mmCIF file of C-alpha atoms and ligand atoms in Angstrom:
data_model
loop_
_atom_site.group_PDB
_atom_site.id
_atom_site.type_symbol
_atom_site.label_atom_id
_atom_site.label_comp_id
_atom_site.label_asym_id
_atom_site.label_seq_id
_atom_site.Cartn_x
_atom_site.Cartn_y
_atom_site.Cartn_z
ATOM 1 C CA UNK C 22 0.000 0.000 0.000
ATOM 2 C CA UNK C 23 1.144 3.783 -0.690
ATOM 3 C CA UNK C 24 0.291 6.853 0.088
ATOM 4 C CA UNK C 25 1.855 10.199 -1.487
ATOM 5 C CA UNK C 26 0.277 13.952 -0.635
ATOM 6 C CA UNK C 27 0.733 16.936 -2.236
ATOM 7 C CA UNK C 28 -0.374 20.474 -1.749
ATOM 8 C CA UNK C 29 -1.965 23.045 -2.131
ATOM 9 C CA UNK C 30 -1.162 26.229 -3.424
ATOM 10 C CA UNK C 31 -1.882 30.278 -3.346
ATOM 11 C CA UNK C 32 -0.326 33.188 -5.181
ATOM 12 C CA UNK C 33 1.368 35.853 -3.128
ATOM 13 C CA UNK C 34 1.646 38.250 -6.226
ATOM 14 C CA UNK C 35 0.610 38.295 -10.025
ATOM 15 C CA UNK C 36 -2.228 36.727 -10.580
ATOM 16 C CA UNK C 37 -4.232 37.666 -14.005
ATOM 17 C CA UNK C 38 -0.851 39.626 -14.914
ATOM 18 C CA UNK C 39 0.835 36.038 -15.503
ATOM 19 C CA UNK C 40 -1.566 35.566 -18.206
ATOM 20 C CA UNK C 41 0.093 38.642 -20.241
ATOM 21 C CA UNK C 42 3.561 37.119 -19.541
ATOM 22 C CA UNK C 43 4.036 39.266 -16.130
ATOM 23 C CA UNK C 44 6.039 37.903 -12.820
ATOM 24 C CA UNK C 45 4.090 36.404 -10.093
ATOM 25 C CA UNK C 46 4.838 34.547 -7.377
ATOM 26 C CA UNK C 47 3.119 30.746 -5.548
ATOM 27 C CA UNK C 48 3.480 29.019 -3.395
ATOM 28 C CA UNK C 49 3.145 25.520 -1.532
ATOM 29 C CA UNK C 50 1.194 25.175 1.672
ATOM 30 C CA UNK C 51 1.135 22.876 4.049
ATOM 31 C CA UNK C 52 -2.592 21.511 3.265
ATOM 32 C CA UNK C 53 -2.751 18.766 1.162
ATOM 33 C CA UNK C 54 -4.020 15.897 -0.508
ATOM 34 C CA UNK C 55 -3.574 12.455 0.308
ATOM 35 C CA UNK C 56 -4.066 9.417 -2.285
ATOM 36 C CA UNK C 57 -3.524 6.147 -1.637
ATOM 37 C CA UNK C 58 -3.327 2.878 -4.157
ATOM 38 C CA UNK C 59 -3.248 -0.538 -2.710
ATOM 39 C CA UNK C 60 -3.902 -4.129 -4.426
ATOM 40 C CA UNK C 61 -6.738 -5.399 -4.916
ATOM 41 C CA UNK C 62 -8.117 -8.819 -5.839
ATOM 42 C CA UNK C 63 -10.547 -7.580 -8.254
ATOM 43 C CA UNK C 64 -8.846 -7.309 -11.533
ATOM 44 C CA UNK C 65 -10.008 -3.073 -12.120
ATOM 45 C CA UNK C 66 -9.133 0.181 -11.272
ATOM 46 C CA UNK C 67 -11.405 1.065 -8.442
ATOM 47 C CA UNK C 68 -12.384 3.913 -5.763
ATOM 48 C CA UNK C 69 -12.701 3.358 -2.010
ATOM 49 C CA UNK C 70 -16.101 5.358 -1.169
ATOM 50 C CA UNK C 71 -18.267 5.742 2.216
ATOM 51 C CA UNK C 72 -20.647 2.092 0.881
ATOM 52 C CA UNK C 73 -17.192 0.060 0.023
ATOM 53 C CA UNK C 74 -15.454 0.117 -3.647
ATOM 54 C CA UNK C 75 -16.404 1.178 -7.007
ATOM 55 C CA UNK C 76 -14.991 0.955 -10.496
ATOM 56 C CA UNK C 77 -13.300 4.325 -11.003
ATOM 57 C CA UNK C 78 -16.109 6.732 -13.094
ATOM 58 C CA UNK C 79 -14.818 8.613 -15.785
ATOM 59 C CA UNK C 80 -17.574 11.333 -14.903
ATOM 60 C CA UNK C 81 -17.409 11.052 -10.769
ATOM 61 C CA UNK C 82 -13.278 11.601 -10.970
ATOM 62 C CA UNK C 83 -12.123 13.097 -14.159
ATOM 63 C CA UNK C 84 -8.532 13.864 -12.828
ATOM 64 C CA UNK C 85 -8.127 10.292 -11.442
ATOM 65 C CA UNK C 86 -9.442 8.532 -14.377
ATOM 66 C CA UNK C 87 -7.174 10.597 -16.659
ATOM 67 C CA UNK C 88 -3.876 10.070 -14.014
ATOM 68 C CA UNK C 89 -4.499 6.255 -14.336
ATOM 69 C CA UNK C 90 -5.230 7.210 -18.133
ATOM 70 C CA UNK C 91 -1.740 8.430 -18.370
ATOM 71 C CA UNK C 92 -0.330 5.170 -16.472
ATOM 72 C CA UNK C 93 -1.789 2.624 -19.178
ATOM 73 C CA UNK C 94 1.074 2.663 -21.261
ATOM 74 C CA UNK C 95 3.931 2.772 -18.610
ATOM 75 C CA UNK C 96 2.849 0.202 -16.145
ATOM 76 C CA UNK C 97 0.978 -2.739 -16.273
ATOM 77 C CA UNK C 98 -2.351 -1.574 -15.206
ATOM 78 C CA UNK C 99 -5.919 -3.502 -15.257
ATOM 79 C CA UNK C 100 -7.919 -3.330 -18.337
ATOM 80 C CA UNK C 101 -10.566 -0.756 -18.429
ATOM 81 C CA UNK C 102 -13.118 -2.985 -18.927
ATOM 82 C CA UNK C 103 -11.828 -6.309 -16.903
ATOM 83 C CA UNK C 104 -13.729 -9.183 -18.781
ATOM 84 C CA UNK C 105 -12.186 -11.733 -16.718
ATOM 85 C CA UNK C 106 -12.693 -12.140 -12.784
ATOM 86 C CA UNK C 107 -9.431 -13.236 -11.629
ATOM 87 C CA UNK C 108 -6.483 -10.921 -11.483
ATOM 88 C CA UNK C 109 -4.962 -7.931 -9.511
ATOM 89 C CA UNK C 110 -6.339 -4.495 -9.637
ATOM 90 C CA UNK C 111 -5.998 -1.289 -7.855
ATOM 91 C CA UNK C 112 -7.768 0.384 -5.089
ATOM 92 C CA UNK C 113 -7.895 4.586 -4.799
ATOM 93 C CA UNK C 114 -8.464 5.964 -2.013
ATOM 94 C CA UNK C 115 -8.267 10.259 -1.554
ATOM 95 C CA UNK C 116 -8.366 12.366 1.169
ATOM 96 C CA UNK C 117 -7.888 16.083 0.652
ATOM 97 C CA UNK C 118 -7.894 18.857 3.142
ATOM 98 C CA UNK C 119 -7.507 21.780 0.334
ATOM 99 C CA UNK C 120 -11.284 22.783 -0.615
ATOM 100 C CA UNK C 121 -12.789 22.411 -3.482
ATOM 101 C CA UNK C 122 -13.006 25.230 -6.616
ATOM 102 C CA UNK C 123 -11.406 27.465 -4.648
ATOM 103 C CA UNK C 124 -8.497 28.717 -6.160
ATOM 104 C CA UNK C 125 -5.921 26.443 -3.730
ATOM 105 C CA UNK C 126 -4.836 23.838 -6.398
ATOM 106 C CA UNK C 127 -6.926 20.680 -4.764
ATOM 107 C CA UNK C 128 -7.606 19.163 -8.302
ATOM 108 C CA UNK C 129 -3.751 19.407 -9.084
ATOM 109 C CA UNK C 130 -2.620 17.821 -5.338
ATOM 110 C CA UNK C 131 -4.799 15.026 -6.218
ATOM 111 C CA UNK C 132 -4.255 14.688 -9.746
ATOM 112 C CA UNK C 133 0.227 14.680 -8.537
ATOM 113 C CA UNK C 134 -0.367 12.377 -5.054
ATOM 114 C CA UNK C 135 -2.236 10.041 -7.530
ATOM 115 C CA UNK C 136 0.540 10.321 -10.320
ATOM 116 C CA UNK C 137 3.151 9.796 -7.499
ATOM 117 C CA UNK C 138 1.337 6.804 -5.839
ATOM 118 C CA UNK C 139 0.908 5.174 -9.142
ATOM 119 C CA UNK C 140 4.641 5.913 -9.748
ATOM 120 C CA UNK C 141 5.765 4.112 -6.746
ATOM 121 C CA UNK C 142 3.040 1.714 -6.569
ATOM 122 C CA UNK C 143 4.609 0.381 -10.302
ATOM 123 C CA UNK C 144 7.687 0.924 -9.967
ATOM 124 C CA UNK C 145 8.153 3.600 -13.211
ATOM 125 C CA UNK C 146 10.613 5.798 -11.522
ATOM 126 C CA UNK C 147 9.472 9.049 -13.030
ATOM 127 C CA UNK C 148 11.266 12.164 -12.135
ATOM 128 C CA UNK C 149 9.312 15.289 -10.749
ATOM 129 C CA UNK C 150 9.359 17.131 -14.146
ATOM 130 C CA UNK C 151 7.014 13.916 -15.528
ATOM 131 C CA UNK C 152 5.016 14.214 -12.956
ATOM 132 C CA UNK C 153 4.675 17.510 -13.416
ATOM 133 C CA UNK C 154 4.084 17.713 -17.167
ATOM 134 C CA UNK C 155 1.771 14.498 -16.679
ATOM 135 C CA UNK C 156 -0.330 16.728 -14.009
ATOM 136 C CA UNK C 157 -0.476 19.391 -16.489
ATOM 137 C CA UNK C 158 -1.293 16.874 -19.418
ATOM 138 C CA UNK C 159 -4.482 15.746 -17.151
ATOM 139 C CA UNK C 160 -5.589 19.012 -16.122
ATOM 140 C CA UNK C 161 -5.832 20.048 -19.563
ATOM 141 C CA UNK C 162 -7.458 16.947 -20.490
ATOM 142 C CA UNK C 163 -10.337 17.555 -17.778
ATOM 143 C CA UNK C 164 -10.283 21.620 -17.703
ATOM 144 C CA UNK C 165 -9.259 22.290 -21.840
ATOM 145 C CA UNK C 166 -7.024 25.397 -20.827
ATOM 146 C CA UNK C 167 -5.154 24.785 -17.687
ATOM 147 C CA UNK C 168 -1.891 27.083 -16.420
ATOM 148 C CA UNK C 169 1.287 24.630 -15.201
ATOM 149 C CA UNK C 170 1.599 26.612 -12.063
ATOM 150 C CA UNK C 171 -0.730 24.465 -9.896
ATOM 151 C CA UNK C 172 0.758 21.261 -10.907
ATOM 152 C CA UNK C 173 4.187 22.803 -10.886
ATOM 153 C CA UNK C 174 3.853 23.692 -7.371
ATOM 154 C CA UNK C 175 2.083 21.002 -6.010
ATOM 155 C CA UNK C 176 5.351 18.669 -7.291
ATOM 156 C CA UNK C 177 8.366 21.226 -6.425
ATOM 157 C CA UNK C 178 6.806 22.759 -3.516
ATOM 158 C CA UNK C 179 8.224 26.019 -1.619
ATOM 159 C CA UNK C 180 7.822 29.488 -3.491
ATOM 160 C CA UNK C 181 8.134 29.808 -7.004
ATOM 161 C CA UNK C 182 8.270 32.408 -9.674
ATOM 162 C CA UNK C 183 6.371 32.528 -12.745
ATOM 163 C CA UNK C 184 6.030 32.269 -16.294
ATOM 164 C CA UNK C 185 9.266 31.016 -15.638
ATOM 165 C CA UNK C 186 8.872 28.504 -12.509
ATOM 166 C CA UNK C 187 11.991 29.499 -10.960
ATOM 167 C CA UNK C 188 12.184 27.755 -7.599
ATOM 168 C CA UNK C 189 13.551 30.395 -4.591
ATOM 169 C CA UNK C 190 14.869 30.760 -1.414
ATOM 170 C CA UNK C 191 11.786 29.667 0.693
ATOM 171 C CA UNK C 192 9.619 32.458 2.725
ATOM 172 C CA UNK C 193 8.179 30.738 5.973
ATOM 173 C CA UNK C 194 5.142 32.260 6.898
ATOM 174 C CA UNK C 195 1.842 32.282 8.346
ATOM 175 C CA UNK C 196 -0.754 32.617 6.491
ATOM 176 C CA UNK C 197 -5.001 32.955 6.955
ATOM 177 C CA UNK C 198 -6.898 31.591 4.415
ATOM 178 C CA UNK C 199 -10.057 33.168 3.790
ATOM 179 C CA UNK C 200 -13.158 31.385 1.296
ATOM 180 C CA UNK C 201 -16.117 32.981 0.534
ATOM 181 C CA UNK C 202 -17.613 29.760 0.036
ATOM 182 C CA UNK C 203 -18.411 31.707 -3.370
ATOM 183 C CA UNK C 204 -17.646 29.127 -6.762
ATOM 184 C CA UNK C 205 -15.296 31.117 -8.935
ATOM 185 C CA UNK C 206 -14.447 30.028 -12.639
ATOM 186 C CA UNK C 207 -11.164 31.146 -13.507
ATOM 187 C CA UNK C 208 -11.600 30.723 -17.131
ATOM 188 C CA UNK C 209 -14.956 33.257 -16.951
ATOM 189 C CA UNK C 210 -12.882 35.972 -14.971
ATOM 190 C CA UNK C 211 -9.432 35.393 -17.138
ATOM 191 C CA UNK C 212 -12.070 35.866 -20.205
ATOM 192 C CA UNK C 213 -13.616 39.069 -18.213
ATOM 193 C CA UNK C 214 -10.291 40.810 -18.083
ATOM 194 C CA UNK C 215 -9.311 40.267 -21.770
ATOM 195 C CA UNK C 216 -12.279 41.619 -22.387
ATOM 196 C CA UNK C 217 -11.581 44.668 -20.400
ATOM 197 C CA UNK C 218 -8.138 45.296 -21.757
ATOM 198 C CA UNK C 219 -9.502 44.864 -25.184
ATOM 199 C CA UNK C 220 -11.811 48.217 -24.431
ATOM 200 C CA UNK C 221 -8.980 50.162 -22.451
ATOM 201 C CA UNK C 222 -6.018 48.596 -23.581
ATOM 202 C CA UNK C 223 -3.645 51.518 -22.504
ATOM 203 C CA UNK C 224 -5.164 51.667 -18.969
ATOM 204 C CA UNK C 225 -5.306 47.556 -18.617
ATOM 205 C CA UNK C 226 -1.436 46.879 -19.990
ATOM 206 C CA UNK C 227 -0.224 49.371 -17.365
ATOM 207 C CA UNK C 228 -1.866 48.010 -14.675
ATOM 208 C CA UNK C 229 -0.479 44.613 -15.444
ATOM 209 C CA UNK C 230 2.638 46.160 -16.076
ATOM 210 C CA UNK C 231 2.385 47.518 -12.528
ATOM 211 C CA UNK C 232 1.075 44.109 -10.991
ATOM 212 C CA UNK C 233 4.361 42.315 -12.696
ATOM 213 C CA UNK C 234 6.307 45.468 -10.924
ATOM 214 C CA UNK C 235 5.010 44.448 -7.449
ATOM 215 C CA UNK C 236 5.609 40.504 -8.348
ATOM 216 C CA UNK C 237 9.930 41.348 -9.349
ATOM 217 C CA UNK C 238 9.728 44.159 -6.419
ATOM 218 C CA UNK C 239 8.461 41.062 -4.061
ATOM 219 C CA UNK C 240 10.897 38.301 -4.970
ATOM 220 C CA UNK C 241 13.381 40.963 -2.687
ATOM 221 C CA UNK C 242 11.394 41.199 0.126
ATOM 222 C CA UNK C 243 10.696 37.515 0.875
ATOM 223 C CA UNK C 244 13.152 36.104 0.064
ATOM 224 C CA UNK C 245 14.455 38.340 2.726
ATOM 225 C CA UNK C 246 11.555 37.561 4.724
ATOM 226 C CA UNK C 247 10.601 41.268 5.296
ATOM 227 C CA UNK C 248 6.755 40.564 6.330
ATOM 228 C CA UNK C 249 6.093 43.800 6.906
ATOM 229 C CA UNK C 250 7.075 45.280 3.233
ATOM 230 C CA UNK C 251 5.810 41.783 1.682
ATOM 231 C CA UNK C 252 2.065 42.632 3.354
ATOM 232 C CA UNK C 253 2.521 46.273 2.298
ATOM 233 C CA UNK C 254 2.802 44.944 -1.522
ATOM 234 C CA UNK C 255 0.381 42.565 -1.207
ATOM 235 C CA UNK C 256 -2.054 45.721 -0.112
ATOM 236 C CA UNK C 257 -1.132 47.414 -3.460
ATOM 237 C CA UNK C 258 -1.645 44.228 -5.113
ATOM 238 C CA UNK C 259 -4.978 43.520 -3.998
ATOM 239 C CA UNK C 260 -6.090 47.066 -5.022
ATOM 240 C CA UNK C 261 -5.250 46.502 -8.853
ATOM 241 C CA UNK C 262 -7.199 43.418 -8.770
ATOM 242 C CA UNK C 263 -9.898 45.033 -7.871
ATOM 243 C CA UNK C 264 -9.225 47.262 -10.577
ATOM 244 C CA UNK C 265 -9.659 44.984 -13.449
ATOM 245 C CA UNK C 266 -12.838 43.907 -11.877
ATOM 246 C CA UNK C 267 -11.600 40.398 -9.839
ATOM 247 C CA UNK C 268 -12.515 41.365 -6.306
ATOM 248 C CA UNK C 269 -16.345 40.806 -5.239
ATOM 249 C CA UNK C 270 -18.026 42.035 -1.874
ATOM 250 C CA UNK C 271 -17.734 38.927 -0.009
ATOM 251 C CA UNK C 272 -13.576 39.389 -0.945
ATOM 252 C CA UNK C 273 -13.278 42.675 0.026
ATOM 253 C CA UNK C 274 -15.386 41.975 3.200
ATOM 254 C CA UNK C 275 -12.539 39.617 3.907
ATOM 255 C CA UNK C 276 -9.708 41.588 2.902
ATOM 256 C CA UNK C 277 -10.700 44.424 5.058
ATOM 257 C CA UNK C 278 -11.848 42.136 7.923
ATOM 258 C CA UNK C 279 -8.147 40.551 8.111
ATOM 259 C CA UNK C 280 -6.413 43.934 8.116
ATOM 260 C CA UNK C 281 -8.768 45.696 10.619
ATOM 261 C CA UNK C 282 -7.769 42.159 12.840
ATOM 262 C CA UNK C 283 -3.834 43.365 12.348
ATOM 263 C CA UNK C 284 -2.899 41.432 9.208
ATOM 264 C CA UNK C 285 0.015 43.136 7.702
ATOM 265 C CA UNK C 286 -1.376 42.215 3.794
ATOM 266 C CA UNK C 287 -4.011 40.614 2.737
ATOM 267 C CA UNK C 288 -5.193 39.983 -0.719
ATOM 268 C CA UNK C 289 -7.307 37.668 -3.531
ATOM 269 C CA UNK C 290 -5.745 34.168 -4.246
ATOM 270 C CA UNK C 291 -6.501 33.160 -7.460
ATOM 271 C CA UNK C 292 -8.640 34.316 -10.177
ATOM 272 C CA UNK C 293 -10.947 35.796 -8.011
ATOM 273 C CA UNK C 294 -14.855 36.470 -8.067
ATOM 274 C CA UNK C 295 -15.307 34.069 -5.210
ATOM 275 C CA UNK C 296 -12.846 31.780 -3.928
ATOM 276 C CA UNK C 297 -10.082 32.861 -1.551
ATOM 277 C CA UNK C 298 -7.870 35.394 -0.361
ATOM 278 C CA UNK C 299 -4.859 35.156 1.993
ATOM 279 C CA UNK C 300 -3.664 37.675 5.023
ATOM 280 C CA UNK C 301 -0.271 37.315 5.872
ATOM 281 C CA UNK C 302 -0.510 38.010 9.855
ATOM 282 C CA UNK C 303 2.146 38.293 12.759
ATOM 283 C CA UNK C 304 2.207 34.730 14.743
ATOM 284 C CA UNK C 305 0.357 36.891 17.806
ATOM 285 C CA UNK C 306 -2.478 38.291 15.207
ATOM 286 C CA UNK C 307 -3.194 34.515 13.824
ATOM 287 C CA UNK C 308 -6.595 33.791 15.653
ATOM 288 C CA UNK C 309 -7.820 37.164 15.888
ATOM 289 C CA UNK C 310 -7.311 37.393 12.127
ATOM 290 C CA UNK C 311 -8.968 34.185 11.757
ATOM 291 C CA UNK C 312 -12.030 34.518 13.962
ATOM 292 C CA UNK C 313 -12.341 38.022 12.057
ATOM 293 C CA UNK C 314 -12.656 36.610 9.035
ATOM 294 C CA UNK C 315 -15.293 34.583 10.037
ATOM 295 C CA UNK C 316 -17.356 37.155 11.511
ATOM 296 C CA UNK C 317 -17.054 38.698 8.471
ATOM 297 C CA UNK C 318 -18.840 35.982 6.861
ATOM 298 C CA UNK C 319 -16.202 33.067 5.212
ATOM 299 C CA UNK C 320 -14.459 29.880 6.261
ATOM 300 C CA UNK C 321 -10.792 30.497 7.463
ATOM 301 C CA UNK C 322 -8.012 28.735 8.647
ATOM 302 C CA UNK C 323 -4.464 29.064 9.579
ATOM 303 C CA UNK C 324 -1.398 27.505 7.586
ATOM 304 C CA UNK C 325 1.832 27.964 6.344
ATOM 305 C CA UNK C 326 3.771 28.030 3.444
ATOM 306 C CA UNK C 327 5.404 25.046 2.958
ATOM 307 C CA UNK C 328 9.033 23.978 0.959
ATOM 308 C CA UNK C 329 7.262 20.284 0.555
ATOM 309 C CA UNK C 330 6.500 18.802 -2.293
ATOM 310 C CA UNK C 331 5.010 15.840 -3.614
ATOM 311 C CA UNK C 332 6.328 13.274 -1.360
ATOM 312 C CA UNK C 333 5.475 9.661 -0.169
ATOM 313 C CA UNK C 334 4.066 9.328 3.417
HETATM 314 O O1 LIG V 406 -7.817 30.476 -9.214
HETATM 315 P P1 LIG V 406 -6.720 29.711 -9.828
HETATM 316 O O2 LIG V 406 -5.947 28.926 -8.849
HETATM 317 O O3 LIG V 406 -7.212 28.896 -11.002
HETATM 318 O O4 LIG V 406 -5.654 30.773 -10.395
HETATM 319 C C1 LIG V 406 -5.834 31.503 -11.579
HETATM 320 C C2 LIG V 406 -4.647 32.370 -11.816
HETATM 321 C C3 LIG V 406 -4.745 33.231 -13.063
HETATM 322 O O5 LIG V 406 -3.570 34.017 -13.112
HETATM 323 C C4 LIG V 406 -5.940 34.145 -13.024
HETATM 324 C C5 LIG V 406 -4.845 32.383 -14.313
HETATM 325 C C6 LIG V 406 -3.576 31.641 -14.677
HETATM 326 O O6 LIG V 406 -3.692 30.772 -15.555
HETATM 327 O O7 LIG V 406 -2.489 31.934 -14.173
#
């Protein structure tokens, strides 16, 4: 039996701006998603669920049915359709802690833990960058257009850069997540702000000009782990994404919520429109940023970033 996790992820800065070839900056925390494959005497691919196992749906698990997809010609996995009823199959089992459609990278965790269980579980020895380019492969299998940056982080962990997924020196912090609860569809708001840049092109490309600008400025700052300047950017941040139309009520309830609380930045995560957003808080501020946040009206909870990976449990 094996069991690999992966996690989540959130964007510090750059969101939407990454789209138009801008810096931004994820990164890995330590909430995750944990898949395990054991044998099976049954000779399929199946799911562990609440009433015992099931033959893994196409339609119930699209990133698991396109992981073990991706497996068929590297390892010697049960047919699809198992006419026989002797022979070895598979059992998946997932438990994630990252919610769902919310802008923290849950379907790529689970779509890398499974690509890393299956890896170990047959024996294929592929390196992170397959597992990474396979997590990609399957999201844009299941999603059509799908950025590399969830999958990326989920398998490097720690804080990277983008377009150009530069690993860095890793910034250990605290951080409040925030979820509206609200369902957010990244490709509607992505498609919202071309839209918008289209009509005020000049106005648009200098705000994501500016956005990149905060990104490059931040790389300094935590890598230095300056919270206090970090937070301040994250601020300005947050105020161009409102800008190009990405914030919502319930966000900026919860934005302004954390920093009344003491958070020294707080922000979107994400595309926006629902979903998340992150305050980056002293260690002494945690709760009362927290509860704050809830009174305000989301979910929130306290992590960390986190330098880990993909890794086997
Ligand atoms: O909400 P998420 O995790 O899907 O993040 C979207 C980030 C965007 O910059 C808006 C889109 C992208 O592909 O980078």
């Amino acid at each position: 039996m094996i069991t690999c996790s992966a996690p989540g992820k959130i964007f510090l800065f750059g969101e939407h701006a990454v789209v138009y070839g801008k810096t931004a900056i994820a990164c890995a925390i330590d909430i995750r998603a944990h898949v395990t494959v054991e044998e099976v005497h049954v000779p399929a691919v199946q799911m562990k669920g609440p009433g015992g196992n099931v033959d893994l749906n196409q339609r119930k698990h699209p990133y698991i049915y396109a992981a073990v997809e991706k497996f068929r010609n590297l390892a010697d996995l049960p047919p699809e359709n198992p006419t026989s009823a002797s022979g070895s199959g598979i059992c998946i089992d997932i438990h994630s802690e990252i919610p769902v459609g919310s802008g923290l990278g849950s379907s790529s965790a689970v779509t890398i833990a499974t690509l890393k269980s299956l890896d170990v579980f047959y024996g294929t020895h592929l390196s992170p960058d397959e597992i990474a380019r396979f997590g990609h492969q399957v999201e844009e299998e299941v999603q059509g257009r799908a950025s590399p940056t969830d999958t990326f982080v989920s398998t490097f962990g720690g804080l990277v850069r983008i377009p150009d997924r530069v690993k860095l020196d890793f910034f250990d912090a605290p951080i409040v997540i925030g979820n509206t609860r609200k369902f957010s569809s990244t490709r509607k708001l992505v498609s919202n702000v071309a839209s918008l840049k289209e009509r005020h092109p000049q106005v648009i490309n200098q705000i994501m000009d500016t956005i990149g600008t905060i990104a490059e400025t931040g790389v300094k700052y935590v890598t230095a782990n300056d919270f206090t300047t970090v937070g301040e950017l994250m601020n300005i941040n947050q105020g161009l994404l409102d800008s190009i139309g990405v914030g919502s009520f319930e966000l900026s309830e919860l934005v302004y919520a954390s920093r009344k609380a003491g958070a020294l930045g707080s922000k979107i995560t994400g595309a926006g429109g629902g979903g998340c957003m992150i305050a980056l808080c002293e260690h002494k501020n945690l709760s009362r940023v927290a509860h704050s946040i809830k009174r305000a009206g989301g979910d929130s909870f306290i992590c960390r970033t986190s330098n880990s990976g993909v890794r086997v449990e």
